[in-house]
mmCIF file of C-alpha atoms in Angstrom:
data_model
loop_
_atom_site.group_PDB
_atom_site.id
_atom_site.type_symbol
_atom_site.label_atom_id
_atom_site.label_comp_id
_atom_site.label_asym_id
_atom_site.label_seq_id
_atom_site.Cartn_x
_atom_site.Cartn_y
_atom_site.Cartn_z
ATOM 1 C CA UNK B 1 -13.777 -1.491 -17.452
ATOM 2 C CA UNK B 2 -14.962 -3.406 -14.482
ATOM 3 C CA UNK B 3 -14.563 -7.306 -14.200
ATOM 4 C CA UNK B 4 -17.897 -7.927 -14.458
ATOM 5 C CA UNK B 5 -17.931 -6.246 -18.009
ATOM 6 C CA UNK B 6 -15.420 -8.225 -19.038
ATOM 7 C CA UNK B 7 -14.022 -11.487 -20.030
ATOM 8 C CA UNK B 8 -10.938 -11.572 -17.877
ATOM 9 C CA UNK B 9 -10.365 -12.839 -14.409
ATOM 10 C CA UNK B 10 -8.475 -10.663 -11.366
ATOM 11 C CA UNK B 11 -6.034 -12.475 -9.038
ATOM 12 C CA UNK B 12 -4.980 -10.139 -6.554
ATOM 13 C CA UNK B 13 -1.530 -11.107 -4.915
ATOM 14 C CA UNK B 14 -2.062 -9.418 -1.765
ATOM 15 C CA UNK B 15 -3.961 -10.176 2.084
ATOM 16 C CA UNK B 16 -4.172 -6.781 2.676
ATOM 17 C CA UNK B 17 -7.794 -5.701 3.660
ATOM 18 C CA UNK B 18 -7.130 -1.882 2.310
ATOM 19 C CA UNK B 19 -6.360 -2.992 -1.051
ATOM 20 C CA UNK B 20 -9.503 -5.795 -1.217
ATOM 21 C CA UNK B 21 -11.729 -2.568 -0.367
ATOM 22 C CA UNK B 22 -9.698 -0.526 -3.104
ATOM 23 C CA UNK B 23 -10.028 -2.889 -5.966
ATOM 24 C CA UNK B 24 -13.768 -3.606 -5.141
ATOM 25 C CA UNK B 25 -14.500 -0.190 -4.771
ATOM 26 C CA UNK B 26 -12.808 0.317 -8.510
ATOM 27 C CA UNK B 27 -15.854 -2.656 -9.324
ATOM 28 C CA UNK B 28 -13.526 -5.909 -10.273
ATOM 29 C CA UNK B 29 -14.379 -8.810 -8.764
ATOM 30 C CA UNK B 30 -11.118 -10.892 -8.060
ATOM 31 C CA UNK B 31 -9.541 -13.777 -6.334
ATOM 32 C CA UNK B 32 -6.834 -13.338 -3.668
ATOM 33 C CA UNK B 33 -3.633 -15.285 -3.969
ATOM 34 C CA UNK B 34 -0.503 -14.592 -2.067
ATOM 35 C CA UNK B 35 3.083 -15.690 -2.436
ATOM 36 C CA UNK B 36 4.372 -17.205 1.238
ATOM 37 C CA UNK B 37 7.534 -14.675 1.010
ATOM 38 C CA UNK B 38 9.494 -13.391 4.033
ATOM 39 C CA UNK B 39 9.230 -9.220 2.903
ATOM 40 C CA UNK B 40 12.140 -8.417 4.900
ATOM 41 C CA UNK B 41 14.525 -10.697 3.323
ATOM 42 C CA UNK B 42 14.172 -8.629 0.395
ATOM 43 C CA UNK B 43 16.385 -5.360 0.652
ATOM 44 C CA UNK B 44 17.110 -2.369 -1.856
ATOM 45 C CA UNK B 45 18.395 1.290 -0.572
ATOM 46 C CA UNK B 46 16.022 3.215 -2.958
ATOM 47 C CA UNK B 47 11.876 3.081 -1.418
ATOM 48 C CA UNK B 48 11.095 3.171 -5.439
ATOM 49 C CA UNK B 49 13.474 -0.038 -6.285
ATOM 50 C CA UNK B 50 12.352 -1.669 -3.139
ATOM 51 C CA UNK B 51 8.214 -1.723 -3.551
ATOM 52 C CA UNK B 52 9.092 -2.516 -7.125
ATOM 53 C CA UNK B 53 10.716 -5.786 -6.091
ATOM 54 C CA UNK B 54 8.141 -6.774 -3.454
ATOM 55 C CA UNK B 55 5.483 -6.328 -5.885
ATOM 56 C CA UNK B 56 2.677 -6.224 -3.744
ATOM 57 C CA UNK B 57 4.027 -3.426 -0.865
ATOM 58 C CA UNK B 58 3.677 0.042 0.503
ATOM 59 C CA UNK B 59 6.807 1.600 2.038
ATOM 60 C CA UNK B 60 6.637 4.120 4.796
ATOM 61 C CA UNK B 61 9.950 7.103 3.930
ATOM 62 C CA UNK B 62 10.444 9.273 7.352
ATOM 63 C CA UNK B 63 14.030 11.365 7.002
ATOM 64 C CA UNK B 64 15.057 9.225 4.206
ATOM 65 C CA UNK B 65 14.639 6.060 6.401
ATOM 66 C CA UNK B 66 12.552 3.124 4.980
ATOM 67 C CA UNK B 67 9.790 2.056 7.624
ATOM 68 C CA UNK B 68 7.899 -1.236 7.020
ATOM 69 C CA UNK B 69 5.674 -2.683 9.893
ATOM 70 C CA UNK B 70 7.162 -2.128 13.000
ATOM 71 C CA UNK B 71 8.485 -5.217 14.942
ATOM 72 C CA UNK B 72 7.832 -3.956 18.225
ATOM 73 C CA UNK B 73 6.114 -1.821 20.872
ATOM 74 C CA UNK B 74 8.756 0.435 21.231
ATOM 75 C CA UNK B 75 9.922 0.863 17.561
ATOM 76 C CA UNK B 76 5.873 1.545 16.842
ATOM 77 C CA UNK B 77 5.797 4.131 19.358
ATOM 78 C CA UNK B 78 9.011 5.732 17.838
ATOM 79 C CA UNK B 79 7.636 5.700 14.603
ATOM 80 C CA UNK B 80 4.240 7.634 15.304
ATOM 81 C CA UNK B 81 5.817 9.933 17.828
ATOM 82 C CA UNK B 82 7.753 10.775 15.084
ATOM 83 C CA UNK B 83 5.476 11.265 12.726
ATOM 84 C CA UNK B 84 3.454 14.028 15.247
ATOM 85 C CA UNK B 85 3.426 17.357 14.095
ATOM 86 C CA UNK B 86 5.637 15.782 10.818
ATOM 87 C CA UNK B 87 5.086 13.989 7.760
ATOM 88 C CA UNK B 88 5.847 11.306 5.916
ATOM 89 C CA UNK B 89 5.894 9.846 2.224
ATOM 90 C CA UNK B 90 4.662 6.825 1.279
ATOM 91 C CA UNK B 91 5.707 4.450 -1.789
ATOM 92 C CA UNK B 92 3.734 1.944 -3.390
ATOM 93 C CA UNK B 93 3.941 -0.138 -6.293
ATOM 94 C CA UNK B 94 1.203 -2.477 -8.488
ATOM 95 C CA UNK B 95 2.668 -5.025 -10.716
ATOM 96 C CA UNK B 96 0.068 -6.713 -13.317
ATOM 97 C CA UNK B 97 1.103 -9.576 -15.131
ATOM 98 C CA UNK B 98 -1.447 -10.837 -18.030
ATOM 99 C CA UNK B 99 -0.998 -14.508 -17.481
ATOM 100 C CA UNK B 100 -1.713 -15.981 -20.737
ATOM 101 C CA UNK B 101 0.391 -13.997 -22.678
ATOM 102 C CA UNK B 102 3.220 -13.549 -19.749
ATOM 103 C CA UNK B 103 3.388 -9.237 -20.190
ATOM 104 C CA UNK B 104 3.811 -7.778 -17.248
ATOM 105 C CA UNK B 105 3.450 -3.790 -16.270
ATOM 106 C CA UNK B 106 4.270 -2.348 -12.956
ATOM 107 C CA UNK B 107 4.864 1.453 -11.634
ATOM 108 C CA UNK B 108 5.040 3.227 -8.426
ATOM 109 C CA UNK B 109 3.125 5.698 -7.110
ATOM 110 C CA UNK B 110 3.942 7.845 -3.702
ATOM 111 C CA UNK B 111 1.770 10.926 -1.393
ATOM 112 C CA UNK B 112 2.774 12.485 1.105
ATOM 113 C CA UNK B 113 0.906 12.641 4.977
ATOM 114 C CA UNK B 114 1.381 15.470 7.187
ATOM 115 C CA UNK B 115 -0.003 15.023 10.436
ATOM 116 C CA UNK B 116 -0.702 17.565 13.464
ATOM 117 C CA UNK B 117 0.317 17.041 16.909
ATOM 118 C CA UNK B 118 -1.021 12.941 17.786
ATOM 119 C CA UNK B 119 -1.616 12.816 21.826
ATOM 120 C CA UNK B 120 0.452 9.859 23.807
ATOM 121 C CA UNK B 121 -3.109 8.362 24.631
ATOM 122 C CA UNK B 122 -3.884 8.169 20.657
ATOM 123 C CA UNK B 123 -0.475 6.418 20.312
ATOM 124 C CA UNK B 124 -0.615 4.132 23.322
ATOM 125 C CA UNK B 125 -4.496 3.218 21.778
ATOM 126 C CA UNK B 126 -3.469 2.371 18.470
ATOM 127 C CA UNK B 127 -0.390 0.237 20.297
ATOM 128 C CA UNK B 128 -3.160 -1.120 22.053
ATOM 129 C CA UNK B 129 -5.264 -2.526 19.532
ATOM 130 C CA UNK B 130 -2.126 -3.414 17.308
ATOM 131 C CA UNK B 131 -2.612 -1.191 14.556
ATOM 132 C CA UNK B 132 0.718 -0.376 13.737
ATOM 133 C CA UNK B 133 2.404 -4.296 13.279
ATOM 134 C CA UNK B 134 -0.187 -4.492 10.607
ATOM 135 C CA UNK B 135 0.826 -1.879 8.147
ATOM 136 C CA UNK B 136 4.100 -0.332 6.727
ATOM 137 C CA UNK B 137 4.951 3.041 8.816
ATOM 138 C CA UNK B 138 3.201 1.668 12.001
ATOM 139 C CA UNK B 139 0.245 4.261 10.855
ATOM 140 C CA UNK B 140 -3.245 3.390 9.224
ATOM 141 C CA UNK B 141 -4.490 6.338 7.669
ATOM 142 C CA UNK B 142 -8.103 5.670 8.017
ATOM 143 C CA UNK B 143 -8.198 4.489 11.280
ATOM 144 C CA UNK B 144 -10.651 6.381 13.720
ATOM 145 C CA UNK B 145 -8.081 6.986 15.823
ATOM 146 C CA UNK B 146 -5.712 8.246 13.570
ATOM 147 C CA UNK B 147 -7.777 10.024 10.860
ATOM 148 C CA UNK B 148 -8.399 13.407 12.936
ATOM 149 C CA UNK B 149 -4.176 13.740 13.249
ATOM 150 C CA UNK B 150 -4.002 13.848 9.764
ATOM 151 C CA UNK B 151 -3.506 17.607 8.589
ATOM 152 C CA UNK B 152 -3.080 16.877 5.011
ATOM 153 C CA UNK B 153 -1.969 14.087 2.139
ATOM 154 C CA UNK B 154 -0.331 15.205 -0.790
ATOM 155 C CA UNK B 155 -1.369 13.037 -3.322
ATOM 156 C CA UNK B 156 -3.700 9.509 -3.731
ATOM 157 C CA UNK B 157 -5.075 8.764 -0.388
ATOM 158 C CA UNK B 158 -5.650 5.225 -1.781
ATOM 159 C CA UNK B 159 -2.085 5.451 -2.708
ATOM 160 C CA UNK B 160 -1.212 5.789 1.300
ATOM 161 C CA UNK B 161 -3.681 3.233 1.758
ATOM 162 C CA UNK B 162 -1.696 0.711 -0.350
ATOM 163 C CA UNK B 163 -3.188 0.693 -4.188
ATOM 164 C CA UNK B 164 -3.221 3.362 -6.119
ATOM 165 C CA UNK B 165 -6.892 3.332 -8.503
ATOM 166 C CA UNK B 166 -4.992 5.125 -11.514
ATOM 167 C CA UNK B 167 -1.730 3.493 -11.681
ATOM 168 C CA UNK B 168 -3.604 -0.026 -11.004
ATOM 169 C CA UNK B 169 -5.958 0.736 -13.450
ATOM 170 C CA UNK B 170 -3.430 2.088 -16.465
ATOM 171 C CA UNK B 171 -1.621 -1.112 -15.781
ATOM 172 C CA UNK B 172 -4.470 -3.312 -16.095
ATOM 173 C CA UNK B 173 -5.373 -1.789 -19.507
ATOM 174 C CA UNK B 174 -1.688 -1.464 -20.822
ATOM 175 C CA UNK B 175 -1.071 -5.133 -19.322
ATOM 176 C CA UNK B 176 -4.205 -6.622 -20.719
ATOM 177 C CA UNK B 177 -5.580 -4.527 -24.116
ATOM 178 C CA UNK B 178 -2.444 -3.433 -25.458
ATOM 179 C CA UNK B 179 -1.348 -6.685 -26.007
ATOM 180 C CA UNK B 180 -1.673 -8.088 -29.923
ATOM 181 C CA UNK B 181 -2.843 -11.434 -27.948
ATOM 182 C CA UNK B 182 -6.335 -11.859 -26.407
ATOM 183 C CA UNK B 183 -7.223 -10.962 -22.629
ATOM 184 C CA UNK B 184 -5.670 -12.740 -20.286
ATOM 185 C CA UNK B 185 -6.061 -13.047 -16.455
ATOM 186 C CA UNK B 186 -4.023 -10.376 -14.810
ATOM 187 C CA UNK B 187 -2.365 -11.107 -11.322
ATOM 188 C CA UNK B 188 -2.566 -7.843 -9.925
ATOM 189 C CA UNK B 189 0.089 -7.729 -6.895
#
């Protein structure tokens, strides 16, 4: 059930662009609020444990190394050249909290990308235009650039995009109708 069939309000607890297109495309209309948090500050060993306690991330898994957004040039290009002819997994989580009746649900979802063979000149591009500081794994899957590399994704794309439309949606309804108290507003992060 869309927002505008029903009587709650959305808060979405994240500035990311891919999941403002995700949850409109799922038809809620929602409000963006987001927590001033330093994301690195916040460690756990396990991807699972760690998008589960930042609530509102994607992690990037390569070899069993975590990969958020790369902090520079060089560690960008090392993660896409390493992705080339590879793959990767990606972990997300949702977390919605009904806020008038203070239940909470969260889960994690994760896919897999495989990618074929990406060309230095697609890498130095995508450097270029500063794609990969702005998203975990230093790769955005829908990107022009990057979209004809991609040889397959094993699960959700929207999932590797950073919101997963089932798990966000079960959440919403477990967080929100399977309550004994009225509707509240969720905070979806």
């Amino acid at each position: 059930m869309a927002a505008g069939e029903s009587s709650f309000k959305l808060i979405l607890g994240s500035s990311s662009m891919a999941r403002q297109r995700i949850l409109a495309e799922m038809g809620y209309e929602f409000t963006i609020m987001t927590a001033d948090i330093d994301e690195k500050s916040i460690r756990k060993e396990k991807p699972e444990d760690l998008v589960t306690a930042l609530a509102e991330a994607k992690v990037v898994v390569y070899k069993g190394m975590i990969r958020e957004k790369p902090s520079s040039e060089e560690e960008a290009r090392e993660y896409i050249k390493g992705y080339s002819g590879g793959h990767a997994a990606v972990v997300g989580s949702v977390l919605v909290t009904n806020l008038r009746t203070g239940a909470s649900k969260g889960g994690w979802e994760s896919a897999e990308v495989y990618f074929h063979d990406i060309p230095d000149e697609v890498i130095n591009n995508l450097i270029d235009e500063g794609i990969p500081f702005k998203v975990a794994g230093g790769l955005m899957l829908e990107h022009p650039l990057t979209l004809p590399f991609v040889e397959a994704v094993i699960g959700a794309t929207d999932t590797v995009m950073g919101l997963s439309k089932s798990l966000t949606e079960k959440l919403i309804q477990e967080a929100l109708f399977l309550q004994s108290s009225p509707p509240g507003i969720p905070n979806v992060s």
